[in-house]
Tab-separated table of C-alpha atoms in Angstrom:
chain	number	residue	atom	x	y	z
A	1	MET	CA	5.299	51.868	33.952
A	2	ASP	CA	6.162	55.074	32.135
A	3	ASN	CA	9.824	55.602	33.031
A	4	ASP	CA	9.587	59.316	32.233
A	5	LYS	CA	7.141	59.705	35.090
A	6	ALA	CA	9.054	57.714	37.710
A	7	GLN	CA	11.169	60.438	39.263
A	8	SER	CA	13.561	59.695	42.169
A	9	SER	CA	11.640	56.559	43.144
A	10	ALA	CA	13.034	53.280	44.495
A	11	PHE	CA	11.619	49.850	43.712
A	12	ASN	CA	12.631	46.875	45.866
A	13	GLY	CA	11.781	43.183	45.799
A	14	ASP	CA	10.522	40.912	43.046
A	15	GLY	CA	6.832	41.392	43.766
A	16	ASN	CA	6.315	44.872	42.310
A	17	THR	CA	3.682	45.405	39.619
A	18	ILE	CA	3.577	49.024	38.451
A	19	THR	CA	1.392	49.981	35.489
A	20	ARG	CA	0.523	53.386	34.004
A	21	CYS	CA	1.576	55.380	37.061
A	22	SER	CA	3.093	58.774	37.730
A	23	LEU	CA	5.508	58.426	40.644
A	24	SER	CA	7.645	61.057	42.315
A	25	ASN	CA	9.949	60.528	45.288
A	26	CYS	CA	8.358	57.210	46.269
A	27	THR	CA	9.643	53.959	47.766
A	28	ILE	CA	7.802	50.817	46.679
A	29	ASN	CA	8.414	47.313	47.977
A	30	ASN	CA	6.502	44.169	46.946
A	31	SER	CA	3.377	46.103	45.945
A	32	CYS	CA	0.889	46.323	43.093
A	33	VAL	CA	0.221	49.862	41.820
A	34	LYS	CA	-1.916	50.705	38.783
A	35	ARG	CA	-3.090	53.930	37.139
A	36	SER	CA	-2.127	56.047	40.152
A	37	THR	CA	-0.385	59.341	40.823
A	38	LEU	CA	1.823	59.194	43.912
A	39	SER	CA	4.316	61.651	45.373
A	40	ASP	CA	6.448	61.356	48.519
A	41	CYS	CA	4.843	58.027	49.429
A	42	VAL	CA	6.035	54.720	50.874
A	43	LEU	CA	4.373	51.439	49.899
A	44	SER	CA	5.319	48.094	51.406
A	45	LYS	CA	3.492	44.806	50.799
A	46	VAL	CA	0.375	46.504	49.445
A	47	GLU	CA	-1.945	44.129	47.618
A	48	ASP	CA	-3.652	46.626	45.301
A	49	VAL	CA	-3.405	50.385	44.749
A	50	SER	CA	-5.488	51.451	41.769
A	51	ARG	CA	-6.585	54.856	40.456
A	52	VAL	CA	-5.330	56.595	43.592
A	53	THR	CA	-3.933	60.090	44.006
A	54	ALA	CA	-1.732	60.248	47.102
A	55	GLN	CA	0.771	62.672	48.615
A	56	LYS	CA	3.033	62.252	51.652
A	57	SER	CA	1.330	59.027	52.711
A	58	GLN	CA	2.365	55.542	53.795
A	59	PHE	CA	0.829	52.194	52.893
A	60	TYR	CA	2.025	49.247	55.006
A	61	ASP	CA	0.534	45.789	54.410
A	62	ALA	CA	-2.679	47.424	53.165
A	63	ALA	CA	-5.288	45.263	51.445
A	64	LEU	CA	-6.714	47.789	48.985
A	65	ALA	CA	-6.716	51.447	48.015
A	66	GLU	CA	-8.743	52.400	44.970
A	67	ARG	CA	-10.348	55.476	43.402
A	68	SER	CA	-9.380	57.618	46.389
A	69	ALA	CA	-7.510	60.824	47.252
A	70	ILE	CA	-5.125	60.337	50.178
A	71	THR	CA	-2.968	63.030	51.785
A	72	ASN	CA	-0.640	62.949	54.813
A	73	SER	CA	-2.119	59.650	55.960
A	74	THR	CA	-1.253	56.048	56.787
A	75	ILE	CA	-3.164	53.012	55.529
A	76	GLN	CA	-1.957	49.799	57.134
A	77	THR	CA	-2.534	46.318	58.587
A	78	GLN	CA	-4.876	44.873	55.951
A	79	SER	CA	-7.128	47.932	55.808
A	80	SER	CA	-8.903	49.062	52.647
A	81	VAL	CA	-10.019	52.417	51.263
A	82	ALA	CA	-12.344	52.799	48.277
A	83	ARG	CA	-13.882	55.871	46.626
A	84	SER	CA	-12.932	58.006	49.623
A	85	THR	CA	-11.022	61.134	50.597
A	86	ILE	CA	-8.533	60.630	53.429
A	87	GLY	CA	-6.505	63.455	54.984
A	88	GLN	CA	-4.180	63.568	58.010
A	89	SER	CA	-5.570	60.247	59.231
A	90	VAL	CA	-4.627	56.681	60.123
A	91	ILE	CA	-6.679	53.739	58.854
A	92	GLN	CA	-5.561	50.483	60.472
A	93	ASP	CA	-6.359	47.024	61.867
A	94	LYS	CA	-8.447	45.622	58.999
A	95	SER	CA	-10.649	48.703	58.724
A	96	ALA	CA	-12.741	49.213	55.584
A	97	VAL	CA	-13.581	52.733	54.390
A	98	LYS	CA	-15.987	53.181	51.463
A	99	ARG	CA	-17.378	56.367	49.906
A	100	SER	CA	-16.359	58.390	52.962
A	101	THR	CA	-14.441	61.530	53.900
A	102	VAL	CA	-12.052	61.104	56.830
A	103	THR	CA	-9.983	64.016	58.167
A	104	GLY	CA	-7.713	64.188	61.232
A	105	THR	CA	-9.041	60.837	62.425
A	106	MET	CA	-7.769	57.453	63.627
A	107	VAL	CA	-9.871	54.476	62.508
A	108	SER	CA	-9.123	51.034	63.975
A	109	ASN	CA	-10.872	47.727	63.236
A	110	SER	CA	-13.958	49.546	61.942
A	111	GLN	CA	-16.176	49.780	58.876
A	112	LEU	CA	-17.213	53.136	57.412
A	113	GLN	CA	-19.605	53.730	54.545
A	114	ARG	CA	-20.902	57.061	53.193
A	115	THR	CA	-19.646	58.755	56.350
A	116	THR	CA	-17.835	62.001	57.176
A	117	LEU	CA	-15.484	61.993	60.173
A	118	THR	CA	-13.462	64.981	61.368
A	119	ASN	CA	-11.076	64.916	64.359
A	120	CYS	CA	-12.386	61.600	65.693
A	121	VAL	CA	-11.022	58.386	67.172
A	122	VAL	CA	-13.021	55.329	66.106
A	123	THR	CA	-12.413	51.798	67.393
A	124	GLU	CA	-14.403	48.652	66.610
A	125	CYS	CA	-17.390	50.446	65.118
A	126	ILE	CA	-19.674	50.108	62.113
A	127	ILE	CA	-20.660	53.574	60.891
A	128	GLU	CA	-22.958	54.220	57.935
A	129	ARG	CA	-24.291	57.528	56.592
A	130	CYS	CA	-23.112	59.549	59.598
A	131	ASP	CA	-21.446	62.930	60.055
A	132	PHE	CA	-19.370	63.048	63.249
A	133	GLN	CA	-16.884	65.659	64.449
A	134	GLY	CA	-14.687	65.723	67.549
A	135	LEU	CA	-15.825	62.374	68.987
A	136	VAL	CA	-14.283	59.237	70.454
A	137	LEU	CA	-16.454	56.249	69.513
A	138	LYS	CA	-15.975	52.599	70.456
A	139	TYR	CA	-17.956	49.372	70.081
A	140	GLY	CA	-21.001	50.954	68.428
A	141	ASN	CA	-23.083	50.312	65.312
A	142	TRP	CA	-24.125	53.734	64.040
A	143	LYS	CA	-26.472	54.563	61.170
A	144	ARG	CA	-27.613	58.068	60.197
A	145	ASN	CA	-26.109	59.424	63.447
A	146	GLU	CA	-28.154	56.969	65.527
A	147	LEU	CA	-26.767	54.139	67.640
A	148	VAL	CA	-28.582	51.047	66.339
A	149	GLY	CA	-26.560	48.370	68.123
A	150	LYS	CA	-23.305	47.424	69.760
A	151	ILE	CA	-20.293	45.471	68.567
A	152	GLY	CA	-19.459	42.401	70.620
A	153	ASN	CA	-20.197	42.218	74.323
A	154	GLN	CA	-18.849	45.635	75.304
A	155	ASP	CA	-21.048	48.656	75.862
A	156	PRO	CA	-20.608	51.475	73.328
A	157	ILE	CA	-18.365	54.350	74.411
A	158	PHE	CA	-19.043	57.956	73.437
A	159	ILE	CA	-16.813	60.907	74.378
A	160	ARG	CA	-17.475	64.413	73.066
A	161	ASN	CA	-14.616	66.831	72.427
A	162	TYR	CA	-16.542	70.075	72.774
A	163	GLY	CA	-18.960	71.774	75.150
A	164	SER	CA	-19.130	71.732	78.946
A	165	LYS	CA	-18.609	67.946	79.149
A	166	ALA	CA	-15.668	67.714	76.784
A	167	GLY	CA	-13.466	64.713	77.506
A	168	GLN	CA	-16.041	62.971	79.706
A	169	SER	CA	-17.302	59.532	78.773
A	170	ALA	CA	-21.083	59.590	78.435
A	171	PRO	CA	-23.467	56.620	78.565
A	172	VAL	CA	-25.018	55.952	75.191
A	173	LEU	CA	-27.977	53.644	74.631
A	174	VAL	CA	-29.297	52.006	71.500
A	175	GLY	CA	-31.581	54.556	69.856
A	176	SER	CA	-29.477	57.545	70.913
A	177	ILE	CA	-28.908	60.151	68.204
A	178	ILE	CA	-25.922	62.475	67.890
A	179	SER	CA	-26.921	65.643	66.076
A	180	GLU	CA	-24.582	66.991	63.431
A	181	LEU	CA	-22.278	69.584	64.947
A	182	ASP	CA	-23.383	73.154	64.243
A	183	SER	CA	-20.117	74.862	63.320
A	184	GLU	CA	-21.498	78.308	64.185
A	185	ASN	CA	-22.534	77.381	67.726
A	186	HIS	CA	-19.803	74.811	68.380
A	187	PRO	CA	-16.588	75.577	66.484
A	188	ARG	CA	-14.530	72.541	65.576
A	189	GLN	CA	-11.854	71.712	68.131
A	190	ASP	CA	-8.822	69.538	67.787
A	191	ILE	CA	-8.824	66.163	69.486
A	192	CYS	CA	-5.558	64.810	70.882
A	193	LEU	CA	-5.043	61.541	69.094
A	194	PRO	CA	-2.651	59.029	70.639
A	195	SER	CA	0.743	59.178	68.945
A	196	TYR	CA	2.587	56.104	67.836
A	197	HIS	CA	5.512	55.229	65.606
A	198	VAL	CA	6.367	52.790	62.822
A	199	GLU	CA	9.913	52.089	61.814
A	200	SER	CA	10.540	50.127	58.645
A	201	ASP	CA	13.428	47.714	58.501
A	202	ALA	CA	15.913	47.682	55.671
A	203	GLY	CA	13.509	45.650	53.549
A	204	GLY	CA	10.700	48.147	53.966
A	205	ASN	CA	8.716	45.978	56.353
A	206	SER	CA	6.640	47.517	59.123
A	207	PRO	CA	6.489	45.907	62.580
A	208	GLY	CA	2.994	44.841	63.547
A	209	ASP	CA	3.051	46.539	66.941
A	210	SER	CA	4.351	49.945	65.893
A	211	SER	CA	3.345	52.748	63.541
A	212	LEU	CA	3.863	56.252	62.277
A	213	ASP	CA	3.617	59.490	64.234
A	214	LEU	CA	0.170	60.910	63.654
A	215	PRO	CA	-0.067	64.055	61.555
A	216	PRO	CA	-1.372	67.181	63.271
A	217	PRO	CA	-5.158	67.458	63.665
A	218	TYR	CA	-7.083	69.008	60.822
A	219	ARG	CA	-7.613	72.741	61.090
A	220	PRO	CA	-10.256	74.196	58.743
């Protein structure tokens, strides 16, 4: 670690590995950080952070963060982020995000690849090559904005956050397609994500059943 670039940062525990990083105002506990630029961040029990630029974000028991830009977000509970841009979002519960852009969104126990999500809540989904805005999605396998299957034994859930049926759960069948939102005809609207809180103990650990207050929804 370049000591000249570690400004006002605290390092706790014997498990830290910090190499070629620029750190400012960070707290790091039992984590591995390499070739990254971090400011105002908290890392606790993170297996691997590599080539990441992050500001005002928290990493609790995260599996991997690499080659990504992360702002005002939380990555936790064995989730991973690779080659992605994450802003004002929470990625949790063993989620995997690859080559995606996620803004103002909560992702839980899901897999995203080459996908753009804005102001969404996603739970137990596989989403590939989709562009979704202002949606609540659960238990669906989505590809190119089309529902191609379901996850587990539960029927997919789809709730739209704009238009005359905003907030109403709509039936969605395999083969259904969600068109990309036309921003001129349907301006983006904020979705009220559930708030929750994480409090670290003195050792920097994060309780498994609690988390951080969500940042405000993204406003273009």
